[in-house]
């Protein structure tokens, strides 16, 4: 029995986070015969095995984050709160995210604004809370760079997304609840995405191995110029810990604020 436990621990790399950390037997099914209109409903995961509501993420190797278009903001030219649908590869919605922020911050702090993003499942239950404080994003202020706090369920911190100083490339780390680095995210030197996808590579901490990517999808000139909708794809191993997947969803929100909200790629 002891040798089997040791073998399981050895296969995990960083216990509880990297691929191989868990493989729960979940029963997931969809509620409609039309994939695009389907939403996921969860079966009965083993009690206490995962944070409540994150069982939706346990078998996914692609998570799509779609920003909803705010027509009122487009017409009036005002900054409205961001809203996102989070879907699987079949287009089935698994979560819905809404930004909470005050109008003053959206107007005067713009993309640097402090806010909270509340992520609910299809029953309306809040399962993930993303807190973003007001911080700098300039390489000239390396001590006060961007950071997100990820809670799942709300009130329980499971990780952070932290910007790291680099003079040339956008770099971030995924951290656990103790602020220990788990993975790194390295973006390209140019993030305008005018004529193609923008890929942020997900790497091990030493940056020797790429295990996935977060992509801002290019949807064409007409869509990108005449709407304010951004689409992201999170490509990761299916057995990556769900807490890390939740943090990567938060990273998508952060990238949207930092690089695409007022760029040519997102206007």
GROMACS .gro file of C-alpha atoms in nm:
model
  267
    1UNK     CA    1   0.000   0.000   0.000
    2UNK     CA    2   0.285   0.238   0.088
    3UNK     CA    3   0.463   0.173  -0.243
    4UNK     CA    4   0.143   0.247  -0.436
    5UNK     CA    5   0.103   0.581  -0.254
    6UNK     CA    6   0.464   0.670  -0.329
    7UNK     CA    7   0.413   0.590  -0.696
    8UNK     CA    8   0.106   0.813  -0.710
    9UNK     CA    9   0.293   1.100  -0.547
   10UNK     CA   10   0.586   1.056  -0.785
   11UNK     CA   11   0.361   1.091  -1.088
   12UNK     CA   12   0.227   1.427  -0.976
   13UNK     CA   13   0.534   1.648  -1.015
   14UNK     CA   14   0.401   1.930  -0.796
   15UNK     CA   15   0.141   1.761  -0.573
   16UNK     CA   16  -0.212   1.882  -0.620
   17UNK     CA   17  -0.151   2.104  -0.922
   18UNK     CA   18   0.030   1.957  -1.222
   19UNK     CA   19  -0.118   1.686  -1.448
   20UNK     CA   20  -0.178   1.358  -1.271
   21UNK     CA   21  -0.277   1.519  -0.942
   22UNK     CA   22  -0.629   1.382  -0.952
   23UNK     CA   23  -0.853   1.182  -1.177
   24UNK     CA   24  -1.201   1.181  -1.017
   25UNK     CA   25  -1.471   0.971  -1.174
   26UNK     CA   26  -1.729   1.234  -1.267
   27UNK     CA   27  -2.055   1.177  -1.446
   28UNK     CA   28  -2.127   1.477  -1.667
   29UNK     CA   29  -2.411   1.507  -1.910
   30UNK     CA   30  -2.580   1.772  -2.120
   31UNK     CA   31  -2.938   1.889  -2.112
   32UNK     CA   32  -3.028   1.917  -2.481
   33UNK     CA   33  -2.973   1.735  -2.808
   34UNK     CA   34  -2.849   2.053  -2.976
   35UNK     CA   35  -2.483   2.104  -2.868
   36UNK     CA   36  -2.485   2.482  -2.910
   37UNK     CA   37  -2.787   2.518  -2.681
   38UNK     CA   38  -2.665   2.273  -2.424
   39UNK     CA   39  -2.541   2.353  -2.077
   40UNK     CA   40  -2.350   2.115  -1.858
   41UNK     CA   41  -2.504   1.958  -1.553
   42UNK     CA   42  -2.281   1.773  -1.312
   43UNK     CA   43  -2.330   1.427  -1.174
   44UNK     CA   44  -2.221   1.332  -0.823
   45UNK     CA   45  -1.847   1.380  -0.766
   46UNK     CA   46  -1.686   1.220  -0.462
   47UNK     CA   47  -1.763   1.441  -0.158
   48UNK     CA   48  -1.486   1.688  -0.076
   49UNK     CA   49  -1.271   1.588  -0.373
   50UNK     CA   50  -1.296   1.924  -0.553
   51UNK     CA   51  -1.397   2.280  -0.465
   52UNK     CA   52  -1.776   2.305  -0.513
   53UNK     CA   53  -1.868   2.382  -0.873
   54UNK     CA   54  -1.523   2.321  -1.022
   55UNK     CA   55  -1.607   1.963  -1.122
   56UNK     CA   56  -1.722   2.117  -1.454
   57UNK     CA   57  -1.356   2.184  -1.533
   58UNK     CA   58  -1.214   1.846  -1.440
   59UNK     CA   59  -1.223   1.683  -1.784
   60UNK     CA   60  -1.170   1.987  -2.009
   61UNK     CA   61  -0.858   2.046  -2.216
   62UNK     CA   62  -1.010   2.351  -2.388
   63UNK     CA   63  -1.199   2.631  -2.213
   64UNK     CA   64  -1.342   2.912  -2.425
   65UNK     CA   65  -1.395   3.257  -2.273
   66UNK     CA   66  -1.627   3.479  -2.477
   67UNK     CA   67  -1.684   3.842  -2.388
   68UNK     CA   68  -2.039   3.961  -2.439
   69UNK     CA   69  -2.094   4.272  -2.648
   70UNK     CA   70  -2.242   4.569  -2.461
   71UNK     CA   71  -2.443   4.761  -2.723
   72UNK     CA   72  -2.521   5.048  -2.486
   73UNK     CA   73  -2.154   5.108  -2.423
   74UNK     CA   74  -2.080   5.098  -2.796
   75UNK     CA   75  -2.354   5.351  -2.875
   76UNK     CA   76  -2.278   5.592  -2.591
   77UNK     CA   77  -1.902   5.541  -2.592
   78UNK     CA   78  -1.906   5.466  -2.219
   79UNK     CA   79  -1.714   5.201  -2.027
   80UNK     CA   80  -1.960   4.938  -1.903
   81UNK     CA   81  -1.892   4.636  -1.684
   82UNK     CA   82  -1.750   4.335  -1.864
   83UNK     CA   83  -1.948   4.013  -1.895
   84UNK     CA   84  -1.816   3.678  -2.015
   85UNK     CA   85  -1.955   3.338  -2.111
   86UNK     CA   86  -1.725   3.048  -2.032
   87UNK     CA   87  -1.781   2.746  -2.255
   88UNK     CA   88  -1.642   2.406  -2.345
   89UNK     CA   89  -1.517   2.306  -2.690
   90UNK     CA   90  -1.874   2.229  -2.808
   91UNK     CA   91  -1.995   2.577  -2.726
   92UNK     CA   92  -2.189   2.464  -2.418
   93UNK     CA   93  -2.190   2.730  -2.148
   94UNK     CA   94  -2.052   2.612  -1.816
   95UNK     CA   95  -2.011   2.946  -1.634
   96UNK     CA   96  -2.109   3.310  -1.661
   97UNK     CA   97  -1.887   3.592  -1.529
   98UNK     CA   98  -1.990   3.948  -1.443
   99UNK     CA   99  -1.762   4.233  -1.340
  100UNK     CA  100  -1.846   4.438  -1.033
  101UNK     CA  101  -1.686   4.784  -1.027
  102UNK     CA  102  -1.786   5.143  -0.964
  103UNK     CA  103  -1.843   5.386  -1.249
  104UNK     CA  104  -1.572   5.622  -1.120
  105UNK     CA  105  -1.307   5.351  -1.148
  106UNK     CA  106  -1.420   5.248  -1.496
  107UNK     CA  107  -1.412   5.610  -1.614
  108UNK     CA  108  -1.092   5.738  -1.457
  109UNK     CA  109  -0.886   5.424  -1.396
  110UNK     CA  110  -0.996   5.255  -1.718
  111UNK     CA  111  -0.812   4.927  -1.778
  112UNK     CA  112  -0.622   4.953  -1.447
  113UNK     CA  113  -0.941   4.966  -1.241
  114UNK     CA  114  -0.998   4.757  -0.935
  115UNK     CA  115  -1.289   4.515  -0.970
  116UNK     CA  116  -1.435   4.183  -0.871
  117UNK     CA  117  -1.548   3.923  -1.123
  118UNK     CA  118  -1.812   3.683  -0.997
  119UNK     CA  119  -1.836   3.353  -1.182
  120UNK     CA  120  -2.157   3.155  -1.148
  121UNK     CA  121  -2.260   2.815  -1.279
  122UNK     CA  122  -2.575   2.751  -1.481
  123UNK     CA  123  -2.787   2.729  -1.167
  124UNK     CA  124  -2.678   3.081  -1.063
  125UNK     CA  125  -2.453   2.960  -0.780
  126UNK     CA  126  -2.131   3.162  -0.744
  127UNK     CA  127  -1.840   2.918  -0.766
  128UNK     CA  128  -1.537   3.140  -0.836
  129UNK     CA  129  -1.454   3.495  -0.727
  130UNK     CA  130  -1.172   3.688  -0.893
  131UNK     CA  131  -1.048   3.997  -0.708
  132UNK     CA  132  -0.837   4.254  -0.890
  133UNK     CA  133  -0.689   4.541  -0.687
  134UNK     CA  134  -0.580   4.873  -0.836
  135UNK     CA  135  -0.218   4.821  -0.936
  136UNK     CA  136   0.032   4.937  -1.197
  137UNK     CA  137   0.121   4.753  -1.518
  138UNK     CA  138   0.436   4.946  -1.612
  139UNK     CA  139   0.778   4.783  -1.618
  140UNK     CA  140   0.904   5.099  -1.445
  141UNK     CA  141   0.713   5.003  -1.128
  142UNK     CA  142   0.829   4.644  -1.067
  143UNK     CA  143   0.716   4.640  -0.704
  144UNK     CA  144   0.348   4.710  -0.775
  145UNK     CA  145   0.259   4.506  -1.082
  146UNK     CA  146  -0.073   4.340  -1.161
  147UNK     CA  147  -0.215   4.063  -0.942
  148UNK     CA  148  -0.538   3.867  -0.919
  149UNK     CA  149  -0.670   3.665  -0.628
  150UNK     CA  150  -0.873   3.354  -0.710
  151UNK     CA  151  -1.127   3.219  -0.462
  152UNK     CA  152  -1.309   2.889  -0.510
  153UNK     CA  153  -1.555   2.870  -0.348
  154UNK     CA  154  -1.594   3.240  -0.262
  155UNK     CA  155  -1.408   3.313   0.059
  156UNK     CA  156  -1.147   3.039   0.010
  157UNK     CA  157  -0.829   3.151  -0.167
  158UNK     CA  158  -0.694   2.882  -0.401
  159UNK     CA  159  -0.445   3.079  -0.608
  160UNK     CA  160  -0.311   3.396  -0.759
  161UNK     CA  161  -0.209   3.532  -1.098
  162UNK     CA  162   0.089   3.766  -1.059
  163UNK     CA  163   0.265   3.977  -1.320
  164UNK     CA  164   0.644   3.946  -1.319
  165UNK     CA  165   0.886   4.217  -1.422
  166UNK     CA  166   1.047   4.171  -1.762
  167UNK     CA  167   1.180   4.442  -1.995
  168UNK     CA  168   1.074   4.266  -2.315
  169UNK     CA  169   0.794   4.008  -2.269
  170UNK     CA  170   0.468   3.995  -2.073
  171UNK     CA  171   0.530   3.740  -1.797
  172UNK     CA  172   0.301   3.608  -1.527
  173UNK     CA  173   0.300   3.328  -1.274
  174UNK     CA  174   0.021   3.104  -1.151
  175UNK     CA  175   0.062   3.066  -0.775
  176UNK     CA  176  -0.102   2.847  -0.514
  177UNK     CA  177  -0.276   2.978  -0.202
  178UNK     CA  178   0.063   3.017  -0.031
  179UNK     CA  179   0.190   3.232  -0.321
  180UNK     CA  180   0.430   2.960  -0.435
  181UNK     CA  181   0.491   2.959  -0.811
  182UNK     CA  182   0.324   2.666  -0.990
  183UNK     CA  183   0.339   2.763  -1.358
  184UNK     CA  184   0.454   3.054  -1.571
  185UNK     CA  185   0.274   3.231  -1.856
  186UNK     CA  186   0.489   3.402  -2.120
  187UNK     CA  187   0.332   3.628  -2.380
  188UNK     CA  188   0.469   3.762  -2.712
  189UNK     CA  189   0.656   4.090  -2.742
  190UNK     CA  190   0.366   4.232  -2.951
  191UNK     CA  191   0.010   4.169  -2.832
  192UNK     CA  192  -0.186   4.376  -3.087
  193UNK     CA  193  -0.319   4.062  -3.262
  194UNK     CA  194  -0.416   4.259  -3.571
  195UNK     CA  195  -0.388   3.969  -3.816
  196UNK     CA  196  -0.376   3.651  -3.611
  197UNK     CA  197  -0.413   3.481  -3.274
  198UNK     CA  198  -0.209   3.607  -2.981
  199UNK     CA  199  -0.066   3.316  -2.780
  200UNK     CA  200   0.046   3.328  -2.418
  201UNK     CA  201   0.243   3.009  -2.355
  202UNK     CA  202   0.188   2.819  -2.030
  203UNK     CA  203   0.520   2.681  -1.908
  204UNK     CA  204   0.674   2.506  -1.613
  205UNK     CA  205   0.838   2.734  -1.358
  206UNK     CA  206   1.185   2.689  -1.512
  207UNK     CA  207   1.035   2.766  -1.858
  208UNK     CA  208   1.189   2.448  -2.003
  209UNK     CA  209   0.858   2.285  -2.094
  210UNK     CA  210   0.542   2.428  -2.251
  211UNK     CA  211   0.229   2.248  -2.131
  212UNK     CA  212  -0.039   2.465  -2.291
  213UNK     CA  213  -0.138   2.813  -2.400
  214UNK     CA  214  -0.393   3.089  -2.353
  215UNK     CA  215  -0.489   3.234  -2.691
  216UNK     CA  216  -0.669   3.552  -2.782
  217UNK     CA  217  -0.848   3.447  -3.100
  218UNK     CA  218  -0.841   3.668  -3.408
  219UNK     CA  219  -1.193   3.682  -3.552
  220UNK     CA  220  -1.138   3.909  -3.849
  221UNK     CA  221  -1.121   4.282  -3.919
  222UNK     CA  222  -1.497   4.348  -3.932
  223UNK     CA  223  -1.573   4.175  -3.602
  224UNK     CA  224  -1.279   4.326  -3.419
  225UNK     CA  225  -1.336   4.683  -3.536
  226UNK     CA  226  -1.713   4.702  -3.502
  227UNK     CA  227  -1.760   4.505  -3.180
  228UNK     CA  228  -1.598   4.507  -2.838
  229UNK     CA  229  -1.600   4.129  -2.797
  230UNK     CA  230  -1.288   3.929  -2.723
  231UNK     CA  231  -1.259   3.552  -2.740
  232UNK     CA  232  -0.998   3.347  -2.558
  233UNK     CA  233  -0.911   2.980  -2.555
  234UNK     CA  234  -0.735   2.804  -2.268
  235UNK     CA  235  -0.553   2.495  -2.396
  236UNK     CA  236  -0.422   2.279  -2.109
  237UNK     CA  237  -0.392   1.910  -2.016
  238UNK     CA  238  -0.731   1.771  -1.918
  239UNK     CA  239  -0.597   1.641  -1.585
  240UNK     CA  240  -0.445   1.974  -1.478
  241UNK     CA  241  -0.574   2.062  -1.133
  242UNK     CA  242  -0.907   2.246  -1.150
  243UNK     CA  243  -0.777   2.521  -0.919
  244UNK     CA  244  -0.509   2.603  -1.173
  245UNK     CA  245  -0.770   2.603  -1.451
  246UNK     CA  246  -0.975   2.847  -1.245
  247UNK     CA  247  -0.669   3.070  -1.211
  248UNK     CA  248  -0.616   3.058  -1.588
  249UNK     CA  249  -0.972   3.178  -1.642
  250UNK     CA  250  -0.879   3.470  -1.419
  251UNK     CA  251  -0.565   3.523  -1.629
  252UNK     CA  252  -0.786   3.558  -1.939
  253UNK     CA  253  -0.977   3.839  -1.771
  254UNK     CA  254  -0.650   4.008  -1.674
  255UNK     CA  255  -0.510   3.983  -2.028
  256UNK     CA  256  -0.833   4.125  -2.166
  257UNK     CA  257  -0.806   4.428  -1.938
  258UNK     CA  258  -0.433   4.481  -1.991
  259UNK     CA  259  -0.382   4.418  -2.361
  260UNK     CA  260  -0.708   4.407  -2.555
  261UNK     CA  261  -0.981   4.622  -2.402
  262UNK     CA  262  -0.875   4.940  -2.585
  263UNK     CA  263  -0.642   4.796  -2.847
  264UNK     CA  264  -0.711   4.745  -3.217
  265UNK     CA  265  -0.757   4.376  -3.141
  266UNK     CA  266  -1.053   4.444  -2.917
  267UNK     CA  267  -1.223   4.752  -3.060
   0.00000   0.00000   0.00000
